[in-house]
N, CA, C and O atoms as a GROMACS GRO file, in nm:
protein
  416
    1UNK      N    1   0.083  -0.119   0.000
    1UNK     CA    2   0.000   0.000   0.000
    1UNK      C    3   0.087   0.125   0.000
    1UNK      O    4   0.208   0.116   0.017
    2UNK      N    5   0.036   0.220  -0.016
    2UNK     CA    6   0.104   0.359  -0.060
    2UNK      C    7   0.138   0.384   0.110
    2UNK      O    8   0.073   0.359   0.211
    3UNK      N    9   0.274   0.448   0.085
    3UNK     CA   10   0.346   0.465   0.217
    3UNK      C   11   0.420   0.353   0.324
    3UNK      O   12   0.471   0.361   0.436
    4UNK      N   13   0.397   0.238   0.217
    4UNK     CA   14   0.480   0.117   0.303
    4UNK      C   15   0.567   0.157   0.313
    4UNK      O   16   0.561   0.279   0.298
    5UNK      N   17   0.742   0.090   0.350
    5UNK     CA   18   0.842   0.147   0.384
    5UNK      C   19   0.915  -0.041   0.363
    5UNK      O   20   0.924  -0.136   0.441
    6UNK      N   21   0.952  -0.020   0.224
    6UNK     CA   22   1.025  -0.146   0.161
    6UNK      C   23   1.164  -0.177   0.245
    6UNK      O   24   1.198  -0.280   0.304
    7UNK      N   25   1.235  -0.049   0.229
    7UNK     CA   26   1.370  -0.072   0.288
    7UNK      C   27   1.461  -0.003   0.334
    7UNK      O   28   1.531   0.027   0.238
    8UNK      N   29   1.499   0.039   0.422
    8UNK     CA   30   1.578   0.156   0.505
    8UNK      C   31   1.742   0.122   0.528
    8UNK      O   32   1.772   0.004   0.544
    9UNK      N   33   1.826   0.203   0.529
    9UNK     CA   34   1.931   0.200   0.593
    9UNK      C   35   1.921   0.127   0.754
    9UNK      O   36   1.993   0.036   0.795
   10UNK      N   37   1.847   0.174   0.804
   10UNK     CA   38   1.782   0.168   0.926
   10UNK      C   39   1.764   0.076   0.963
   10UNK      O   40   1.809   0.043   1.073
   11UNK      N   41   1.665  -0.036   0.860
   11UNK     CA   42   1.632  -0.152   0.882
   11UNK      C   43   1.685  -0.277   0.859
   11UNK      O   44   1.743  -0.291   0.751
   12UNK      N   45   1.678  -0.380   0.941
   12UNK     CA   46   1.756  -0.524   0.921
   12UNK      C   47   1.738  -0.578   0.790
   12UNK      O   48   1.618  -0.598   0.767
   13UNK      N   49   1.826  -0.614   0.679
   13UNK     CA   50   1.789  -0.659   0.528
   13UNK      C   51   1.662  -0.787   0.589
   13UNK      O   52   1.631  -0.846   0.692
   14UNK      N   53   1.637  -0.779   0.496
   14UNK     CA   54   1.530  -0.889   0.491
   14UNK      C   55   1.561  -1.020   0.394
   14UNK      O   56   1.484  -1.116   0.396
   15UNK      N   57   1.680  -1.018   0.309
   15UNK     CA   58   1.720  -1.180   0.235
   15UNK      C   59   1.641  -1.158   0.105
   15UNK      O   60   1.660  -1.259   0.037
   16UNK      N   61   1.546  -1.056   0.028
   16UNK     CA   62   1.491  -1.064  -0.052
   16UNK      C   63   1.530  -0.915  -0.088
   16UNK      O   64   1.566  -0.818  -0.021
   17UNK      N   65   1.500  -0.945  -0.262
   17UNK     CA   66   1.533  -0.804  -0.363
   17UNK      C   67   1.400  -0.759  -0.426
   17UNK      O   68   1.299  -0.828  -0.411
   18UNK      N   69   1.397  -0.658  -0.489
   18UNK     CA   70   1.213  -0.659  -0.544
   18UNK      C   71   1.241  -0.602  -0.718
   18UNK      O   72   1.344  -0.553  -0.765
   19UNK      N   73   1.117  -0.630  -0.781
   19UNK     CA   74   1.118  -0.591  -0.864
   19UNK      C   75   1.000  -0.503  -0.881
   19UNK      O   76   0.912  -0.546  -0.806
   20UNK      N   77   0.952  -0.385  -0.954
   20UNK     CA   78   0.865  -0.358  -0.938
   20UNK      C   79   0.768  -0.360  -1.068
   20UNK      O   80   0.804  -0.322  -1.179
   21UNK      N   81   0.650  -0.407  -1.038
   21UNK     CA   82   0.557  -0.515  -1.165
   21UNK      C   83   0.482  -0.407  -1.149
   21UNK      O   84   0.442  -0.383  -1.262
   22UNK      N   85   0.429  -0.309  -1.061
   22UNK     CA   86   0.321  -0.212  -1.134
   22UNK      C   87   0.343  -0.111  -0.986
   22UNK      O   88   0.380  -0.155  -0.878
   23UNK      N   89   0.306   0.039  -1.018
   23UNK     CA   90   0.304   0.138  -0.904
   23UNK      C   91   0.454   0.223  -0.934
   23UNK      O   92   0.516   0.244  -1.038
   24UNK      N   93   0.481   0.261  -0.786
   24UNK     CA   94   0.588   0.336  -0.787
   24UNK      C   95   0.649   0.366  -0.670
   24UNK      O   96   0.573   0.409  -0.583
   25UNK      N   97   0.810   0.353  -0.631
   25UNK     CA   98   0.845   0.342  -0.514
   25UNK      C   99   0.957   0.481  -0.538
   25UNK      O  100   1.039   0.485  -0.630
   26UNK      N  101   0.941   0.586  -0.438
   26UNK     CA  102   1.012   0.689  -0.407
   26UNK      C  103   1.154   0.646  -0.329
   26UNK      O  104   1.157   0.601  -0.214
   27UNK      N  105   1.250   0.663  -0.397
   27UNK     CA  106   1.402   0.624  -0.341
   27UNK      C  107   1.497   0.744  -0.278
   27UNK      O  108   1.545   0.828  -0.353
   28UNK      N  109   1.520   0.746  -0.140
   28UNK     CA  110   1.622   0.856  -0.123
   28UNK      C  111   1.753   0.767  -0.044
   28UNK      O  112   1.759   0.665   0.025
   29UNK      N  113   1.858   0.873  -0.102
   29UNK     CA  114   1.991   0.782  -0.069
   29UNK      C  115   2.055   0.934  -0.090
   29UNK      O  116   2.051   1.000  -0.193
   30UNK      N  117   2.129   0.980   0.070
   30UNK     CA  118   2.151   1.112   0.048
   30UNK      C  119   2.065   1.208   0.018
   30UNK      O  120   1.947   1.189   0.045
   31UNK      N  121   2.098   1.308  -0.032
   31UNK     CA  122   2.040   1.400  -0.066
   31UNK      C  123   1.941   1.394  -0.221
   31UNK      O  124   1.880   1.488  -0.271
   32UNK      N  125   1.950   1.294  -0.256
   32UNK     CA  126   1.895   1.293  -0.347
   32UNK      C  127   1.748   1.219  -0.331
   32UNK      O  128   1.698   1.191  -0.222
   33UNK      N  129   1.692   1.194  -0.452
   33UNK     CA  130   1.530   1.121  -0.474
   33UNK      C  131   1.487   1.110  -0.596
   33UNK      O  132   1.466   1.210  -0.665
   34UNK      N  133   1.469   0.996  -0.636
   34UNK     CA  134   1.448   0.923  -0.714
   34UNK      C  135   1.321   0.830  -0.714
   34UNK      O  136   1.292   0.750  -0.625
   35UNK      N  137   1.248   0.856  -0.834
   35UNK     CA  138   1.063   0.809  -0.809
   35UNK      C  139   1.124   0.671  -0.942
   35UNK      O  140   1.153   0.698  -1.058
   36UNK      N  141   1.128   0.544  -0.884
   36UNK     CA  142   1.119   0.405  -0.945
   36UNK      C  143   0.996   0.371  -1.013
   36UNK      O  144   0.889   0.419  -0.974
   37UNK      N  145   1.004   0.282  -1.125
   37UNK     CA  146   0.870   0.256  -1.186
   37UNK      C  147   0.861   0.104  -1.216
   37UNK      O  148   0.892   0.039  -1.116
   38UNK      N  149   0.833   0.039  -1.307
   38UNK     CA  150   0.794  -0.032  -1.383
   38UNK      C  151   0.939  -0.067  -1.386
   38UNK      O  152   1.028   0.018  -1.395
   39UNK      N  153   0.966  -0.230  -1.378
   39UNK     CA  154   1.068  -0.281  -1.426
   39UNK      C  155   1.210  -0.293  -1.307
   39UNK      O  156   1.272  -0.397  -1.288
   40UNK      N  157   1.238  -0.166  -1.239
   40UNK     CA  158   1.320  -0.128  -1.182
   40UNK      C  159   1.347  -0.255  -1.053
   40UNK      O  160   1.246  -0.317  -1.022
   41UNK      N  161   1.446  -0.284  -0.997
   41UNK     CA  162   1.540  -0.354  -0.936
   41UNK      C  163   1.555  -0.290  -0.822
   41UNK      O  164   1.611  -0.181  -0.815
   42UNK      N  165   1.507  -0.353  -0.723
   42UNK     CA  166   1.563  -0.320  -0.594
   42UNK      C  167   1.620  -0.387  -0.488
   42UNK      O  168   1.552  -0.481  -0.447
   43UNK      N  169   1.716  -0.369  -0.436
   43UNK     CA  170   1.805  -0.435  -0.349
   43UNK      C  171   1.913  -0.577  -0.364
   43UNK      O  172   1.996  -0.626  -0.287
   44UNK      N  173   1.862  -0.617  -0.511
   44UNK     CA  174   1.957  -0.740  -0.520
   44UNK      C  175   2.134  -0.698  -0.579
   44UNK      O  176   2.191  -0.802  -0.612
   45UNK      N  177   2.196  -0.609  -0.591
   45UNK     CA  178   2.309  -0.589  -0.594
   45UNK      C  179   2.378  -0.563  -0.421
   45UNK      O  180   2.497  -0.564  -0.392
   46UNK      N  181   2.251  -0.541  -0.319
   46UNK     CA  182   2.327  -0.530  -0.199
   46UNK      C  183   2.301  -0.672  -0.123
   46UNK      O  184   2.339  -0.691  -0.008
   47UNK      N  185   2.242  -0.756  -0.188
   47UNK     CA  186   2.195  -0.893  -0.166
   47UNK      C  187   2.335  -1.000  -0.197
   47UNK      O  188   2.384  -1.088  -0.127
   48UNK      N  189   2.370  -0.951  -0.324
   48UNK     CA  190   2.455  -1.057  -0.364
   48UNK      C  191   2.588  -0.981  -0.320
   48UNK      O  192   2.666  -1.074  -0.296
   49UNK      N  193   2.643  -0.884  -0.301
   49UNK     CA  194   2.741  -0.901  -0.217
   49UNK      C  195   2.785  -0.871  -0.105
   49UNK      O  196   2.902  -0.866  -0.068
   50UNK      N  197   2.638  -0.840  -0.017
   50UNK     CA  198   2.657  -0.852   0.148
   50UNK      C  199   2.666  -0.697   0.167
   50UNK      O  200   2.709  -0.677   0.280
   51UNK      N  201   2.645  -0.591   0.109
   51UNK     CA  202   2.677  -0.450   0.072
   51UNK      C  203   2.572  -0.402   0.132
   51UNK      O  204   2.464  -0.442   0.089
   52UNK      N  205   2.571  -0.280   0.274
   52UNK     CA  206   2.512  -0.248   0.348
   52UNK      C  207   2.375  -0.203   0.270
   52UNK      O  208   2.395  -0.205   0.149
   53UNK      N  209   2.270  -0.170   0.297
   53UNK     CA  210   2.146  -0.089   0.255
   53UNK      C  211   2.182   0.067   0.235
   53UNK      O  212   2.218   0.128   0.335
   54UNK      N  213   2.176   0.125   0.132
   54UNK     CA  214   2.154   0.272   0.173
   54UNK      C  215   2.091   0.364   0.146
   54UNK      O  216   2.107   0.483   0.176
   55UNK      N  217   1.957   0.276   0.040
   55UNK     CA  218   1.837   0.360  -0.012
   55UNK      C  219   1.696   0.346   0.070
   55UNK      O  220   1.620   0.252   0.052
   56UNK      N  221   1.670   0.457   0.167
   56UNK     CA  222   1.528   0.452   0.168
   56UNK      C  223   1.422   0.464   0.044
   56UNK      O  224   1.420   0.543  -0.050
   57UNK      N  225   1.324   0.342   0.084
   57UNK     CA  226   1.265   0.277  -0.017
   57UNK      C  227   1.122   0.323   0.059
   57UNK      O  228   1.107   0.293   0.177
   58UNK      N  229   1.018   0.398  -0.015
   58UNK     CA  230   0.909   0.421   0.019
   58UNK      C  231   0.756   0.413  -0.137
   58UNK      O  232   0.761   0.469  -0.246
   59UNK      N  233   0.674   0.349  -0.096
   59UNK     CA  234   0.549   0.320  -0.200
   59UNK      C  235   0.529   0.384  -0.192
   59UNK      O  236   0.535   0.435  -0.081
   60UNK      N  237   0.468   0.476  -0.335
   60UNK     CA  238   0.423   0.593  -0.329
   60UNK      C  239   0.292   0.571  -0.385
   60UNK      O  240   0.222   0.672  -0.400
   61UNK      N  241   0.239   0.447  -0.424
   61UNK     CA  242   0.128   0.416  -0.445
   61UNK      C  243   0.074   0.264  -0.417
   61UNK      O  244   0.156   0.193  -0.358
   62UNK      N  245  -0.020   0.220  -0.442
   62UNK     CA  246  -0.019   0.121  -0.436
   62UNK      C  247   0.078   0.013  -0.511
   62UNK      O  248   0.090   0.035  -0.632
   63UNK      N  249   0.152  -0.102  -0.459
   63UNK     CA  250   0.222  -0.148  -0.560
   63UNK      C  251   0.254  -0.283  -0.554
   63UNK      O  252   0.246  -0.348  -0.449
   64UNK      N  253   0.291  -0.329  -0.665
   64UNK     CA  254   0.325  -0.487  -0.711
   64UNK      C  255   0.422  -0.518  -0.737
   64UNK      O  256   0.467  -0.493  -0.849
   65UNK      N  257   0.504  -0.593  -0.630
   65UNK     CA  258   0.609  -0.650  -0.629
   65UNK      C  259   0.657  -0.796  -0.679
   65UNK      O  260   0.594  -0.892  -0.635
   66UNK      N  261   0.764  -0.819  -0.768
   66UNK     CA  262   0.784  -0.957  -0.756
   66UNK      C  263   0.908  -0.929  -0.670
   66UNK      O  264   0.991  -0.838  -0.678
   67UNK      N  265   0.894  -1.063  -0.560
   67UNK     CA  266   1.022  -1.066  -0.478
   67UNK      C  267   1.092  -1.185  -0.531
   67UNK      O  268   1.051  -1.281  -0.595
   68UNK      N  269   1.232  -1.146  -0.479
   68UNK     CA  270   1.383  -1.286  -0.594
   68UNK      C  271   1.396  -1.311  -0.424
   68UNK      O  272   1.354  -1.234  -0.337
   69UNK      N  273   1.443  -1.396  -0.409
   69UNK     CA  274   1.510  -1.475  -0.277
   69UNK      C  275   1.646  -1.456  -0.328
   69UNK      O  276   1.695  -1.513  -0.425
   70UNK      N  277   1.714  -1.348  -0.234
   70UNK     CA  278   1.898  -1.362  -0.243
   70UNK      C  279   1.937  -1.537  -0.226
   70UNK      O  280   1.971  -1.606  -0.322
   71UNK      N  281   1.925  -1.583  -0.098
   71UNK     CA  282   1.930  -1.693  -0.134
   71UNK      C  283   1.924  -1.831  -0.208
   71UNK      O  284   1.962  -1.943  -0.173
   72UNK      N  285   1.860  -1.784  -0.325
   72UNK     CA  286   1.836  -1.867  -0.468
   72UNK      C  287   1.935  -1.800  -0.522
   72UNK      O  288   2.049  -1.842  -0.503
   73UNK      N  289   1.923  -1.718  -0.578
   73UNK     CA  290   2.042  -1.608  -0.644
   73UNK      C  291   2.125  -1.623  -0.601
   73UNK      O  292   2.186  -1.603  -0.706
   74UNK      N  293   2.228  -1.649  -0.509
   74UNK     CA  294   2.368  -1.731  -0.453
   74UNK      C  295   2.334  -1.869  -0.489
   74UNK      O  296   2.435  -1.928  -0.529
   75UNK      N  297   2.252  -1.925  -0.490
   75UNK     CA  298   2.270  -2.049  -0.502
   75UNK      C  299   2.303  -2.126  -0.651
   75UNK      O  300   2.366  -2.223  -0.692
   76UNK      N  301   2.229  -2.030  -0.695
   76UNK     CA  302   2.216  -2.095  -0.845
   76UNK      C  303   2.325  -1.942  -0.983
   76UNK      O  304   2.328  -1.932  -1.105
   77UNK      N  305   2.388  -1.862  -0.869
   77UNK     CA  306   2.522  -1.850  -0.933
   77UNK      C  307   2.661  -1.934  -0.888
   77UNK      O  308   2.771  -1.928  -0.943
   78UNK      N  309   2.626  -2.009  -0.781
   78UNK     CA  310   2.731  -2.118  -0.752
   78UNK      C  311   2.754  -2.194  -0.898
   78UNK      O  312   2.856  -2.231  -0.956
   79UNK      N  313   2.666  -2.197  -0.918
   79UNK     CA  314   2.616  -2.324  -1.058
   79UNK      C  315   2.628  -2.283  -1.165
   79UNK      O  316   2.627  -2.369  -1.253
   80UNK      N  317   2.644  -2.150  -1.206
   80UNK     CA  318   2.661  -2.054  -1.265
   80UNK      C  319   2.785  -2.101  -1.381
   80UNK      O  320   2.876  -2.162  -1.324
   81UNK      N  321   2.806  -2.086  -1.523
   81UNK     CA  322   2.917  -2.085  -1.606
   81UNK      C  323   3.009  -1.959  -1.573
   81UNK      O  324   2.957  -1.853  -1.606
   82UNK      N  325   3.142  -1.948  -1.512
   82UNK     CA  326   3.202  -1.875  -1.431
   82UNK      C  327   3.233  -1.750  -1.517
   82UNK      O  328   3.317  -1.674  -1.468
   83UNK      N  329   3.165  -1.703  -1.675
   83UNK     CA  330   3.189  -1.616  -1.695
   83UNK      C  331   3.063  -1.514  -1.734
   83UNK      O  332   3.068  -1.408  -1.796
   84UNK      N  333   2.888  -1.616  -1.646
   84UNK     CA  334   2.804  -1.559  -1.595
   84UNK      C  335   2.839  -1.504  -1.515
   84UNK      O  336   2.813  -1.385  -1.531
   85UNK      N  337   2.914  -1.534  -1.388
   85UNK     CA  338   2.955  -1.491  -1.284
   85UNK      C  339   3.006  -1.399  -1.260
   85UNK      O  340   2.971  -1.328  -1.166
   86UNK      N  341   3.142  -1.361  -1.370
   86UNK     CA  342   3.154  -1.254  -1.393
   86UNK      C  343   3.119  -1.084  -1.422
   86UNK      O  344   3.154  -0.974  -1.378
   87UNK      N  345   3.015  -1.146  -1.536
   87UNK     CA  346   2.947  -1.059  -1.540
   87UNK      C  347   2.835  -0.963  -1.396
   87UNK      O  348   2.804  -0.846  -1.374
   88UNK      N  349   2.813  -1.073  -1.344
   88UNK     CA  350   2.682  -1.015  -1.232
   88UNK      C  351   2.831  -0.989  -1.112
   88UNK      O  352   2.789  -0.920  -1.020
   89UNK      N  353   2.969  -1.019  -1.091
   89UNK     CA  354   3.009  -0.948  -1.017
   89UNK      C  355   3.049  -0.773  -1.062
   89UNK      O  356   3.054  -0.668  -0.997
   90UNK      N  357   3.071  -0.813  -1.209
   90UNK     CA  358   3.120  -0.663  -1.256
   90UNK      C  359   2.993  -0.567  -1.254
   90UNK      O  360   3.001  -0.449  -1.221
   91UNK      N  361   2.879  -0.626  -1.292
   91UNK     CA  362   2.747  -0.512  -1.278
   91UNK      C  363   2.727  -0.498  -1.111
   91UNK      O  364   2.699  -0.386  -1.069
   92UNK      N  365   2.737  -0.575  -1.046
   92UNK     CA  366   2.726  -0.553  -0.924
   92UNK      C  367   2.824  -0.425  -0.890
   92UNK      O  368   2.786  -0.312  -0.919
   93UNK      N  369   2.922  -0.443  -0.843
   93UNK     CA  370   3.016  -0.359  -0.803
   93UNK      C  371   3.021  -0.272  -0.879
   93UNK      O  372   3.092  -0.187  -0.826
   94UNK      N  373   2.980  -0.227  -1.002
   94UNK     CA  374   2.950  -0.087  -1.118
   94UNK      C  375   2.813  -0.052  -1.025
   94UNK      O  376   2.833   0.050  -0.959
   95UNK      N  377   2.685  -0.109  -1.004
   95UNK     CA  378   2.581  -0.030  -0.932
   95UNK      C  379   2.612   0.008  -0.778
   95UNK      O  380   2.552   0.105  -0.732
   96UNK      N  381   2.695  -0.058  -0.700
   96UNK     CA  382   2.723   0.020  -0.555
   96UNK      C  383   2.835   0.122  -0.597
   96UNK      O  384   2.824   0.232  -0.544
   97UNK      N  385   2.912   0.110  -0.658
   97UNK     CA  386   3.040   0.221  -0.657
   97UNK      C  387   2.966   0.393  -0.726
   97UNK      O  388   3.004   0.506  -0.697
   98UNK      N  389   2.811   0.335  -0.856
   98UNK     CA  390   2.729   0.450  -0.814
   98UNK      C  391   2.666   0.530  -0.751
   98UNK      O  392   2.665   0.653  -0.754
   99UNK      N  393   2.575   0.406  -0.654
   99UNK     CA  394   2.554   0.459  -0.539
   99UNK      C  395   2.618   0.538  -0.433
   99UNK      O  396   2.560   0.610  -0.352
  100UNK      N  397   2.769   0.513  -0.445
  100UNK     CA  398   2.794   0.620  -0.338
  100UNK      C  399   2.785   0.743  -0.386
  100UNK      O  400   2.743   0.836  -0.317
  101UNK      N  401   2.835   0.757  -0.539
  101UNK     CA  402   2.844   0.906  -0.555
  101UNK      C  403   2.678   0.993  -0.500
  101UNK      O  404   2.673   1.112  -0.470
  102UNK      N  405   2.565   0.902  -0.499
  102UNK     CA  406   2.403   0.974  -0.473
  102UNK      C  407   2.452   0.988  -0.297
  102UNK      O  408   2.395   1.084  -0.244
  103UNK      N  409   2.544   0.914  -0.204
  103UNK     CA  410   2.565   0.960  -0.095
  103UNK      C  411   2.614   1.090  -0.044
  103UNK      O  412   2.580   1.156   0.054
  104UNK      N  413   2.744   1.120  -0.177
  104UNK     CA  414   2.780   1.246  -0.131
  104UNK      C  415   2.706   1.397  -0.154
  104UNK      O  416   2.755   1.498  -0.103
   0.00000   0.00000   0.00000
């Protein structure tokens, strides 16, 4: 529902990433803010490599989530052809090393 509160710095991770299937989730990280839509990815780059939270995550409407289990997602990049692997470590570490710059 509008005004949930997905995910905080603040708050203990929860083991799951979201995607968002319909609505819209308001993102602040720093000084900045950022309104998410359709499609958009949340939290599984701080999922897969243990990388603190640092976007407050707020619904700004009603909304539809698909949730990924981090824990599948480690599991089944174990299994992974190691130059899948690659790839999702290099996009990984390219989306947190952005994120900090929205910190400063």
């Amino acid at each position: 529902q509008s005004g949930t509160v997905l995910g905080s710095p603040h708050n203990e991770y929860t083991g799951s990433a979201y995607v968002i299937v319909e609505g819209s989730v308001e993102a602040k990280c720093g000084s900045r803010t950022i309104r998410l839509g359709y499609g958009s990815v949340m939290g599984l780059a701080e999922g897969i490599t243990g990388a603190p939270f640092s976007w407050s995550l707020v619904a700004k409407e009603n909304l539809t989530v698909k949730t990924i289990s981090i824990d599948k997602v480690l599991r089944s990049l174990e299994h992974s052809n190691p130059g899948i692997r690659g790839i999702v470590r290099y996009t990984t570490s390219r989306i947190l090393a952005l994120q900090k710059n929205f910190r400063q």
